[in-house]
Structures are given as structure tokens and as C-alpha cells.
Coordinates of C-alpha atoms and ligand atoms in Angstrom, one line a residue:
Chain B
M1 CA -0.5 13.9 7.2
A2 CA 0.4 17.3 8.6
K3 CA 4.0 18.1 8.3
H4 CA 6.0 20.9 9.9
K5 CA 9.6 21.9 9.6
T6 CA 12.1 21.7 12.4
C7 CA 15.7 22.7 12.1
G8 CA 15.4 22.6 8.3
K9 CA 14.4 18.9 8.4
L10 CA 11.0 17.7 7.4
I11 CA 9.5 16.1 10.5
M12 CA 6.2 14.1 10.4
N13 CA 3.6 14.6 13.2
N14 CA 3.8 11.6 15.4
T15 CA 0.2 10.4 15.6
L16 CA 1.3 7.2 17.3
Y17 CA 2.5 8.9 20.5
G18 CA 0.6 7.5 23.5
T19 CA -1.4 5.0 21.5
D20 CA -1.4 1.2 21.5
I21 CA -0.3 -1.3 18.8
I22 CA -3.0 -4.1 19.1
S23 CA -4.1 -4.9 15.6
I24 CA -3.0 -4.0 12.1
A25 CA -6.7 -3.1 11.5
D26 CA -6.2 -0.1 13.8
L27 CA -3.3 1.4 11.9
Q28 CA -3.5 4.1 9.1
L29 CA -1.3 3.9 6.1
D30 CA 0.6 7.1 7.0
Q31 CA 1.3 5.7 10.5
I32 CA 2.7 2.5 8.9
N33 CA 4.9 4.5 6.6
H34 CA 6.1 6.5 9.6
I35 CA 7.0 3.3 11.5
L36 CA 9.0 2.0 8.5
K37 CA 10.8 5.3 8.1
T38 CA 11.7 5.5 11.8
A39 CA 13.0 1.9 11.8
A40 CA 15.2 2.7 8.7
Q41 CA 16.5 5.8 10.5
L42 CA 17.3 3.9 13.6
K43 CA 19.0 1.1 11.6
A44 CA 21.2 3.7 9.8
K45 CA 21.9 5.6 13.0
P46 CA 21.3 3.9 16.3
A47 CA 20.1 6.1 19.1
P48 CA 21.1 4.6 22.5
D49 CA 19.6 7.3 24.7
L50 CA 16.1 7.7 23.2
L51 CA 14.3 5.9 26.1
Q52 CA 16.6 6.8 29.0
H53 CA 14.7 6.6 32.3
K54 CA 11.8 4.7 30.7
I55 CA 10.7 1.3 32.0
I56 CA 9.2 -1.3 29.7
A57 CA 7.2 -4.2 31.1
N58 CA 7.5 -7.4 29.1
C59 CA 4.4 -9.5 30.1
F60 CA 4.6 -12.9 28.5
F61 CA 1.6 -14.8 29.8
E62 CA 2.5 -17.3 27.0
P63 CA 6.2 -18.1 26.6
S64 CA 8.0 -17.0 23.5
T65 CA 11.7 -16.7 23.9
R66 CA 12.4 -15.2 20.5
T67 CA 9.8 -12.4 20.6
R68 CA 10.6 -11.6 24.3
L69 CA 14.3 -11.3 23.6
S70 CA 13.7 -9.2 20.6
F71 CA 11.6 -6.7 22.6
E72 CA 14.0 -6.7 25.5
T73 CA 17.0 -6.0 23.2
A74 CA 15.1 -3.3 21.4
A75 CA 14.3 -1.6 24.7
L76 CA 17.8 -2.0 26.2
R77 CA 19.5 -0.7 23.0
L78 CA 17.4 2.5 23.3
G79 CA 18.5 3.0 27.0
A80 CA 15.3 1.8 28.6
R81 CA 15.1 -0.7 31.5
V82 CA 13.0 -3.8 31.3
I83 CA 10.9 -5.6 33.9
G84 CA 8.5 -8.5 33.4
F85 CA 8.1 -12.3 33.3
S86 CA 8.5 -14.9 30.7
D87 CA 5.6 -17.2 31.5
A88 CA 2.5 -17.1 33.7
E89 CA 3.7 -20.0 35.9
N90 CA 5.1 -18.0 38.8
T91 CA 2.7 -15.0 38.6
S92 CA -0.5 -14.2 40.5
I93 CA -2.4 -15.4 37.4
K94 CA -1.8 -18.9 38.6
K95 CA -3.5 -17.9 41.8
G96 CA -6.6 -16.8 39.9
E97 CA -6.0 -13.1 39.4
S98 CA -7.8 -11.6 36.4
L99 CA -5.9 -10.2 33.5
H100 CA -7.8 -7.0 34.1
D101 CA -6.3 -6.6 37.6
S102 CA -2.8 -7.8 36.6
I103 CA -2.6 -5.1 33.9
K104 CA -4.0 -2.4 36.1
I105 CA -1.2 -3.0 38.6
I106 CA 1.6 -3.4 36.1
A107 CA 0.5 -0.2 34.3
N108 CA 1.5 1.7 37.6
Y109 CA 5.0 0.3 37.4
A110 CA 6.0 0.7 33.7
D111 CA 5.8 3.4 31.0
L112 CA 4.8 0.8 28.3
I113 CA 3.4 -2.8 28.4
V114 CA 4.3 -5.5 25.9
I115 CA 1.9 -8.4 26.2
R116 CA 1.8 -11.9 24.8
H117 CA -1.1 -14.1 25.8
T118 CA -2.8 -17.5 25.2
H119 CA -6.2 -15.8 24.7
A120 CA -7.2 -13.8 21.6
G121 CA -8.2 -10.3 22.5
A122 CA -6.1 -10.2 25.6
A123 CA -4.0 -7.3 24.3
R124 CA -7.2 -5.3 23.4
L125 CA -8.4 -5.8 27.0
A126 CA -5.0 -4.8 28.4
A127 CA -5.1 -1.6 26.3
D128 CA -8.6 -0.8 27.6
V129 CA -7.5 -1.2 31.1
A130 CA -4.0 0.3 31.1
N131 CA -3.4 4.0 31.2
K132 CA 0.0 3.4 29.4
P133 CA 0.7 2.3 25.8
V134 CA 0.3 -1.4 25.1
I135 CA 2.0 -3.4 22.4
N136 CA 0.5 -6.8 21.3
A137 CA 3.3 -9.4 21.0
G138 CA 0.9 -12.1 19.9
D139 CA -2.6 -13.1 21.1
A140 CA -3.5 -16.7 20.3
A141 CA -4.4 -17.1 16.6
N142 CA -5.5 -13.5 16.3
Q143 CA -2.7 -10.9 15.7
H144 CA 1.0 -10.4 15.8
P145 CA 1.3 -6.9 14.5
T146 CA 5.0 -6.2 15.3
Q147 CA 6.0 -9.4 13.3
A148 CA 3.9 -8.1 10.3
L149 CA 5.5 -4.7 10.5
L150 CA 9.0 -6.1 10.6
D151 CA 8.1 -8.4 7.6
L152 CA 6.9 -5.3 5.7
F153 CA 10.0 -3.4 6.6
T154 CA 12.1 -6.3 5.3
I155 CA 10.1 -6.6 2.1
K156 CA 10.7 -2.9 1.4
E157 CA 14.4 -3.2 2.4
C158 CA 15.2 -6.1 0.1
Q159 CA 13.1 -5.0 -2.9
Q160 CA 13.4 -1.2 -2.5
K161 CA 9.6 -0.9 -3.0
I162 CA 6.3 -2.5 -2.0
A163 CA 3.9 -1.5 -4.8
G164 CA 3.8 -3.9 -7.8
L165 CA 5.4 -6.8 -6.0
N166 CA 4.3 -10.5 -6.5
I167 CA 4.1 -12.0 -3.0
A168 CA 3.4 -15.7 -2.2
L169 CA 2.3 -16.8 1.3
T170 CA 2.7 -20.5 2.1
G171 CA 2.0 -22.8 5.0
D172 CA -0.7 -22.4 7.6
L173 CA -2.8 -19.6 6.2
K174 CA -5.8 -20.5 8.3
Y175 CA -4.6 -20.4 11.9
G176 CA -1.3 -18.4 11.6
R177 CA -1.6 -15.1 13.5
T178 CA 1.5 -13.8 11.6
I179 CA -0.3 -14.4 8.3
H180 CA -3.5 -12.7 9.6
S181 CA -1.6 -9.5 10.5
L182 CA 0.6 -9.6 7.4
I183 CA -2.4 -10.0 5.0
Q184 CA -4.2 -7.0 6.6
L185 CA -1.0 -5.0 6.2
L186 CA -0.2 -6.0 2.6
A187 CA -3.9 -5.3 1.7
L188 CA -3.1 -1.6 2.1
F189 CA -0.6 -1.7 -0.8
D190 CA -0.9 -2.4 -4.5
I191 CA 0.5 -5.9 -4.5
R192 CA -0.4 -9.3 -6.1
L193 CA -0.8 -12.3 -3.7
F194 CA -0.3 -16.0 -4.4
L195 CA -1.7 -18.2 -1.6
I196 CA -0.1 -21.6 -1.4
A197 CA -1.6 -24.0 1.2
P198 CA -3.3 -27.4 1.6
E199 CA -7.0 -27.0 1.6
A200 CA -7.3 -27.7 5.4
L201 CA -5.0 -24.7 6.0
S202 CA -6.3 -22.4 3.3
L203 CA -7.1 -18.8 4.0
S204 CA -10.5 -18.3 5.8
E205 CA -13.5 -16.7 4.2
Q206 CA -13.1 -13.7 6.5
F207 CA -9.7 -12.8 5.2
A208 CA -10.5 -13.7 1.6
N209 CA -13.4 -11.3 1.8
H210 CA -11.1 -8.7 3.3
L211 CA -8.8 -8.9 0.3
K212 CA -11.7 -8.7 -2.1
K213 CA -13.0 -5.6 -0.3
K214 CA -9.5 -4.0 -0.6
G215 CA -9.3 -4.8 -4.3
I216 CA -6.2 -7.0 -3.9
K217 CA -5.7 -9.6 -6.7
F218 CA -5.1 -13.1 -5.3
S219 CA -5.1 -16.7 -6.3
F220 CA -4.9 -20.1 -4.6
H221 CA -2.2 -22.7 -5.5
Q222 CA -1.2 -26.2 -4.3
S223 CA 2.5 -26.0 -4.9
I224 CA 5.4 -23.5 -4.7
E225 CA 6.9 -24.8 -8.0
D226 CA 3.8 -23.7 -10.0
V227 CA 4.4 -20.0 -9.3
I228 CA 8.0 -19.6 -8.2
H229 CA 9.0 -18.0 -11.5
K230 CA 6.6 -15.1 -10.9
L231 CA 7.6 -14.2 -7.4
D232 CA 9.5 -11.3 -5.8
I233 CA 8.8 -12.5 -2.3
L234 CA 8.2 -16.1 -1.0
Y235 CA 6.9 -15.8 2.6
M236 CA 6.9 -19.3 4.2
T237 CA 5.4 -20.3 7.5
R238 CA 5.5 -23.3 9.7
I239 CA 2.8 -26.0 9.7
Q240 CA 2.0 -26.9 13.2
Q241 CA 2.5 -30.6 13.6
E242 CA 0.1 -31.0 16.5
R243 CA -2.9 -30.1 14.3
F244 CA -2.5 -33.2 12.1
T245 CA -2.1 -36.9 12.0
P246 CA 1.5 -38.0 11.4
L247 CA 0.6 -39.1 7.8
E248 CA -1.2 -35.8 7.0
Y249 CA 1.7 -33.8 8.4
Q250 CA 4.2 -35.8 6.3
T251 CA 2.2 -35.1 3.1
F252 CA 2.0 -31.4 3.9
T253 CA 5.7 -31.0 4.7
E254 CA 6.6 -32.8 1.4
H255 CA 4.3 -30.5 -0.6
Y256 CA 4.9 -27.2 1.2
A257 CA 8.7 -27.4 1.8
L258 CA 10.9 -25.6 -0.6
N259 CA 12.8 -27.8 -3.0
P260 CA 16.2 -26.2 -3.7
A261 CA 16.1 -27.5 -7.3
C262 CA 13.1 -25.3 -8.2
L263 CA 15.1 -22.1 -7.3
H264 CA 16.7 -22.2 -10.8
K265 CA 13.3 -21.0 -12.1
A266 CA 13.2 -18.0 -9.7
K267 CA 13.7 -14.4 -10.6
P268 CA 17.1 -13.1 -9.5
N269 CA 15.5 -10.7 -7.1
L270 CA 13.4 -13.3 -5.3
K271 CA 13.8 -13.2 -1.6
I272 CA 12.6 -15.9 0.8
L273 CA 11.2 -14.8 4.2
H274 CA 10.1 -16.9 7.2
P275 CA 9.1 -15.6 10.7
L276 CA 11.1 -18.5 12.2
P277 CA 11.5 -20.9 13.8
R278 CA 11.5 -23.1 10.7
V279 CA 11.1 -26.8 11.0
N280 CA 11.8 -28.3 7.6
E281 CA 10.1 -25.9 5.2
I282 CA 13.4 -24.4 4.2
P283 CA 16.4 -26.8 3.9
M284 CA 19.6 -25.4 5.3
S285 CA 21.2 -25.7 1.8
I286 CA 19.1 -22.6 0.8
D287 CA 20.7 -20.4 3.5
N288 CA 23.7 -19.7 1.4
T289 CA 21.8 -18.8 -1.8
P290 CA 21.2 -15.1 -2.6
H291 CA 17.5 -15.7 -2.2
A292 CA 17.7 -16.4 1.6
Y293 CA 16.7 -13.3 3.6
Y294 CA 15.1 -14.8 6.8
F295 CA 18.0 -14.1 9.1
E296 CA 18.2 -10.5 8.0
Q297 CA 14.4 -10.4 8.6
A298 CA 14.8 -11.7 12.2
A299 CA 17.5 -9.1 12.8
N300 CA 15.1 -6.3 11.5
G301 CA 12.7 -7.1 14.4
I302 CA 15.0 -5.1 16.7
W303 CA 14.8 -1.9 14.6
V304 CA 11.0 -2.1 14.0
R305 CA 10.4 -2.7 17.7
Q306 CA 12.7 0.1 18.6
A307 CA 10.8 2.4 16.2
L308 CA 7.5 1.4 17.8
L309 CA 8.8 1.9 21.4
N310 CA 10.2 5.3 20.4
L311 CA 7.0 6.5 18.5
L312 CA 4.7 5.4 21.4
L313 CA 6.8 7.0 24.1
N314 CA 8.4 10.1 22.5
K315 CA 6.4 13.0 21.0
Chain P
M1 CA -52.5 0.8 11.6
T2 CA -55.9 -1.0 10.8
K3 CA -54.0 -3.9 9.3
T4 CA -52.2 -4.7 12.5
L5 CA -55.5 -4.9 14.5
S6 CA -55.7 -8.6 14.1
V7 CA -53.8 -8.5 17.4
S8 CA -55.5 -6.3 20.0
A9 CA -54.5 -2.7 20.2
I10 CA -52.5 -1.3 23.0
K11 CA -53.1 2.0 24.9
N12 CA -49.5 3.1 25.6
G13 CA -46.3 1.4 24.7
T14 CA -44.3 0.2 21.6
V15 CA -45.4 -1.8 18.6
I16 CA -42.7 -3.6 16.6
D17 CA -44.0 -4.7 13.2
H18 CA -42.5 -6.4 10.1
I19 CA -40.4 -8.9 12.0
P20 CA -39.4 -11.8 9.9
A21 CA -41.2 -15.0 11.0
A22 CA -39.3 -16.8 13.8
Q23 CA -37.4 -13.8 15.0
A24 CA -39.9 -12.3 17.5
L25 CA -38.9 -14.6 20.3
K26 CA -35.2 -13.6 19.9
I27 CA -36.3 -9.9 20.1
L28 CA -38.2 -10.6 23.3
K29 CA -35.1 -12.0 24.8
L30 CA -32.9 -9.2 23.5
L31 CA -35.2 -6.7 25.1
Q32 CA -35.4 -8.8 28.2
I33 CA -39.2 -8.7 28.1
G34 CA -39.5 -11.7 30.4
T35 CA -38.2 -9.7 33.3
H36 CA -40.9 -7.1 33.5
K37 CA -44.6 -7.3 34.4
N38 CA -46.1 -5.4 31.5
C39 CA -48.6 -6.9 29.1
V40 CA -47.0 -8.2 25.9
T41 CA -49.0 -9.2 22.9
L42 CA -47.2 -11.5 20.5
G43 CA -48.3 -12.3 16.9
L44 CA -46.4 -15.2 15.2
N45 CA -46.7 -16.2 11.5
L46 CA -49.1 -13.4 10.5
V47 CA -49.7 -13.0 6.8
S48 CA -47.7 -10.1 5.4
K49 CA -47.7 -8.7 1.9
S50 CA -44.0 -7.9 1.9
L51 CA -42.5 -10.7 4.1
G52 CA -44.8 -13.6 3.4
L53 CA -45.1 -14.5 7.1
K54 CA -44.2 -12.0 9.8
D55 CA -44.1 -11.7 13.6
L56 CA -45.4 -8.8 15.6
I57 CA -44.8 -7.6 19.1
K58 CA -46.8 -5.1 21.2
I59 CA -45.4 -4.1 24.6
E60 CA -47.6 -2.1 27.0
N61 CA -46.1 0.7 29.0
R62 CA -42.6 0.4 27.6
I63 CA -41.0 2.9 25.2
L64 CA -38.0 1.6 23.4
T65 CA -34.9 3.7 23.4
D66 CA -33.2 4.5 20.0
T67 CA -30.4 2.1 20.9
E68 CA -32.8 -0.7 21.7
A69 CA -34.7 0.0 18.5
N70 CA -31.5 -0.2 16.5
E71 CA -30.6 -3.5 18.2
V72 CA -33.9 -4.9 17.1
T73 CA -32.8 -4.4 13.4
V74 CA -30.1 -7.1 14.0
F75 CA -33.0 -9.6 13.9
A76 CA -35.5 -7.6 11.9
P77 CA -33.7 -5.3 9.4
K78 CA -37.0 -3.9 8.0
A79 CA -38.9 -3.6 11.3
T80 CA -41.2 -0.6 11.8
I81 CA -41.2 0.5 15.4
N82 CA -44.0 2.8 16.6
I83 CA -44.5 4.5 19.9
I84 CA -48.2 4.5 21.0
E85 CA -49.9 7.0 23.3
N86 CA -53.6 6.8 24.1
F87 CA -54.0 4.3 21.1
D88 CA -52.4 6.8 18.6
I89 CA -49.0 6.5 17.0
V90 CA -47.1 9.5 18.4
K91 CA -43.6 8.6 17.0
K92 CA -42.3 6.3 14.3
I93 CA -38.7 5.4 15.3
T94 CA -36.3 5.7 12.4
T95 CA -34.0 2.7 13.0
R96 CA -30.4 2.5 11.9
F97 CA -28.6 -0.8 11.6
P98 CA -26.1 -0.5 14.5
D99 CA -22.4 -0.5 14.0
S100 CA -21.9 -2.6 17.2
I101 CA -23.7 -4.5 19.8
V102 CA -22.5 -4.8 23.4
G103 CA -23.3 -7.5 26.0
V104 CA -25.8 -9.5 24.0
F105 CA -24.0 -12.2 22.0
T106 CA -21.5 -14.8 23.4
C107 CA -18.3 -15.2 21.4
A108 CA -18.0 -18.6 19.7
N109 CA -14.2 -18.5 19.9
P110 CA -13.2 -20.8 22.8
V111 CA -9.9 -19.0 23.3
C112 CA -11.4 -15.5 23.2
I113 CA -10.5 -13.4 26.3
T114 CA -14.3 -12.7 26.8
Q115 CA -14.6 -16.4 27.8
T116 CA -12.4 -16.0 30.9
E117 CA -12.5 -12.4 31.9
A118 CA -15.6 -10.7 33.4
I119 CA -16.1 -8.3 30.6
K120 CA -19.1 -7.5 28.3
T121 CA -18.8 -8.9 24.8
H122 CA -18.6 -6.4 22.0
F123 CA -19.3 -7.2 18.3
Y124 CA -19.0 -5.0 15.2
L125 CA -21.8 -5.6 12.7
E126 CA -21.8 -5.8 9.0
E127 CA -24.4 -6.7 6.4
Y128 CA -23.3 -8.8 3.5
G129 CA -26.5 -8.8 1.3
K130 CA -29.0 -10.8 3.4
Q131 CA -26.3 -12.2 5.8
I132 CA -25.5 -10.4 9.0
K133 CA -21.9 -10.9 10.2
L134 CA -20.5 -10.0 13.6
T135 CA -16.8 -9.4 14.3
C136 CA -15.6 -9.7 17.9
R137 CA -13.9 -6.6 19.1
Y138 CA -11.5 -8.7 21.2
C139 CA -10.5 -11.8 19.2
E140 CA -11.4 -10.2 15.8
E141 CA -13.0 -13.4 14.6
Q142 CA -16.1 -13.0 12.3
F143 CA -19.2 -15.1 12.7
D144 CA -22.7 -15.4 11.2
R145 CA -25.4 -14.0 13.3
D146 CA -27.3 -17.2 13.5
H147 CA -24.3 -19.1 14.6
L148 CA -23.9 -16.8 17.6
V149 CA -27.6 -16.8 18.4
A150 CA -27.5 -20.5 18.9
L151 CA -24.6 -20.1 21.4
S152 CA -25.8 -17.0 23.3
A153 CA -27.5 -17.8 26.6
A154 CA -29.1 -14.3 26.5
L155 CA -31.0 -15.0 23.3
Ligands
ZN1 ZN1 -14.1 -13.1 20.6

């Protein structure tokens, strides 16, 4: 990446200015490092005026209170104003307007569009149509790039590095969009992956091929206890109850929930992450152990989303 | 060219040879041959030294563009495509397996945005040995070519 000096400080060229954040697959390693660095700078020294006079449109065609509030807070804390909607119920979509037309119109109102949608690829279409930057806040089972970036930021923050880490992913590795984005992101680094999931929710061939292509070492496991002693990061996700019969679901939750007793085998630096909301994968008794890091992770979403808003809107 | 004369020669147009057996009909649909009035000669299950059995298409009075010729390789990676003028080969098109294909296949993902919006589908192509895989530019899901062929109304 080209660098130039300004006021005696080393400043990186901002290649993200004016671009979209749709899929991790679009991002270069230097851009990812730039996002992490900017997020760390904002966390150390908040900048309440960075986006003064900017308007962010939060377009949640699919409801997600947590993600919407995180984006809204990030924008407000940088001095931007926020417009938008929290579900498609009361919008012209209900009256049959195409996503194409909705986005075309909203792009005239706002400086940046955040979109969450029930259909995969909606954010890509929005980015094609809008003449303003678009951020994907989740498109069906496809991508959730800002979650993956905040996860990576959190991993680096709690371990002081990324290269060389042993990282386990558990839960729904097949349909989870968070997992899809995170795997693509982690595959850019020199890490070792442990994939813990029931067969029905195991990583798809497409993503396994991707890991192989990137030269990432990975292995499949049936229980957390088998590998916990090796791990630096245990990344847990929710298993969606509606995909299974009550009996299957009960079996899965018994196998893929974290048993507090097995933590005595863990390395001292092990940190447990979860994109939240949790159901019963992580018992509350774990919250007070030094391994729990999921609430810090959720809080980091604000800084990473601030970094993205700033990098897309300011040269 | 003498070997291909088991199917009558054409005066002007395009000859697509070395198509794997059973793929010619898909190529006809891809090129939307059904919608024009030119004479088309089709050879199915002809004996071929390199392919065992092969298909062959001769289209009178139509010159394939390079893009069209490249799209043909999605179904016939080893196709030879020759342009004929006055019974002579005047150009052998050097095909390149395309990076992407627009508006041909239907996405198999029921919640893909291409199912509900009036937009052209767009797939990125990759060869894994003999398998051809297509990744949707929108939903980013990857499919086998033959899985998508079965679903695509245009093919
Ligand atoms: Zn698709």
C-alpha cells in the first residue's frame, strides 16, 4: 500500500473511500488492516465530529434490532444524522416497489446506505444501483461482513495478534452468514481452524474448498471438549431451532453447548466469542470467568462500524 | 475439414465441432438458434477419435461473436469453432473459458435477489478438473453447471 507522510505522521492511503462493503470476498488484506487500525484509533480516541453534516440511511428490510442500533449509535457518535426504517412493513416495498427503485430514491436522500435484507445478494444489487456507498448489514444466509470485521478486531484485541492462533468455530457452520464471512476473513491470515458442528450443520463444500485453496489447516470435530485444550479462540454460534425437530434440536444443544466443567482444560489465554444473541450455548455461569469476551465483542461493533463509516465517507 | 463432411457442408456461417455428446442441444438454446430462420445442421453422437462420441453444429449465415464462442465452452470446453466463407475456413476462433456468464442461467437459491428483482443473473465460472462450477454474483452461492442447467428455462 502506498504511504505518504502528513504532519510527521504515517498516513495510509484510504482505498476504501467511496466504495461499498458488500462481501468479505471484495476486500484486500491491506484494506482489512486499515479498518482494524482505524477502529483501534477511534476506540482509543473517539472523534465525535468526523461525520458532521452527513446523513446515514439505515434500511432494514429485515428487522434486526441489535445490528440496527449498533449502526445507529456508530453514526450518531461520529456526529452524523440517521434516517431509515426498521422493517419493510410500513414501506412502499409492501406496495410492490422493487428494491431497485427504493434504493435509487433513498440514495438521493442519504450520503451512505446501510442495508439488511431477507434476500441474498440484495446488498450487491443496492450497491449496483446506488451512487452512494452501501454497507451490507446481513443478506439472508450469505454475508454479514461488518460482524466478521468486528469479530476479527476482537480476536486481535484480546490475543494481541492473529497469526498463529488456534481458532474453533462451533454451531451452525452451514447456514450461518456470520460464519461464512468470518471464514473468508480468517482465511487471509495464518491461522489453524477447528470446525465443531453436527453433520447436518457442517461446513459446506464451497467453503471447505475455499479454505483448501487458501492453504488453511482445518479439521472437523464433534465436541468442544475434544479440542478445548488447544484453543486460543472459541467462536460459538447459535443453532436455529426452527431448522430441526425438537428431539434433534435438544441433542444438538446438549452436544454443542459449552460445559463450564471443561474450561479447566483450557489455556489461560482462551477467549470465548459469540455474535449474540445466545440461547443456551453459553451458560451464564461462564460470564464471570476470564474466558468470556462476548460482551466486549458486542461493544467493539460500535468502533468497527465507526471505522467503516469514516473510511467510506472521508478521504 | 474432410472428416466433418459426414454432415453436409455449409457455404457461409459457423461450424462448432468437438462438442461432447448430449451438449449440442444446450448450445443451440444458449445461442438462441430457435429464434432465427437460418439453416442449421445438427450432428448428434458422431464417432470422434478424441471424445468417443461427439456432437456437431453448423449454422448457415451466422457468425458467432467472440463472447458467444467463449460461452459455448461452458458446455464444450474443447470445442473448435470455425467461421466459413464460400465453403472455406476463413477464421478459427480461439476460445477462452469465460470468467463470467450473464443472463443465461437461473440461480438455484430460492432466496437469491435475482428471483424477485427484474435483473439479469450473473455467474462467475471456475473449472475444478472436469467439473464446472458457477458462483452467483449476487447470493455468492456456488453450484454445479448441470444442476443449474436443469433449472434454467433458457437452456
Ligand atoms: Zn444467486
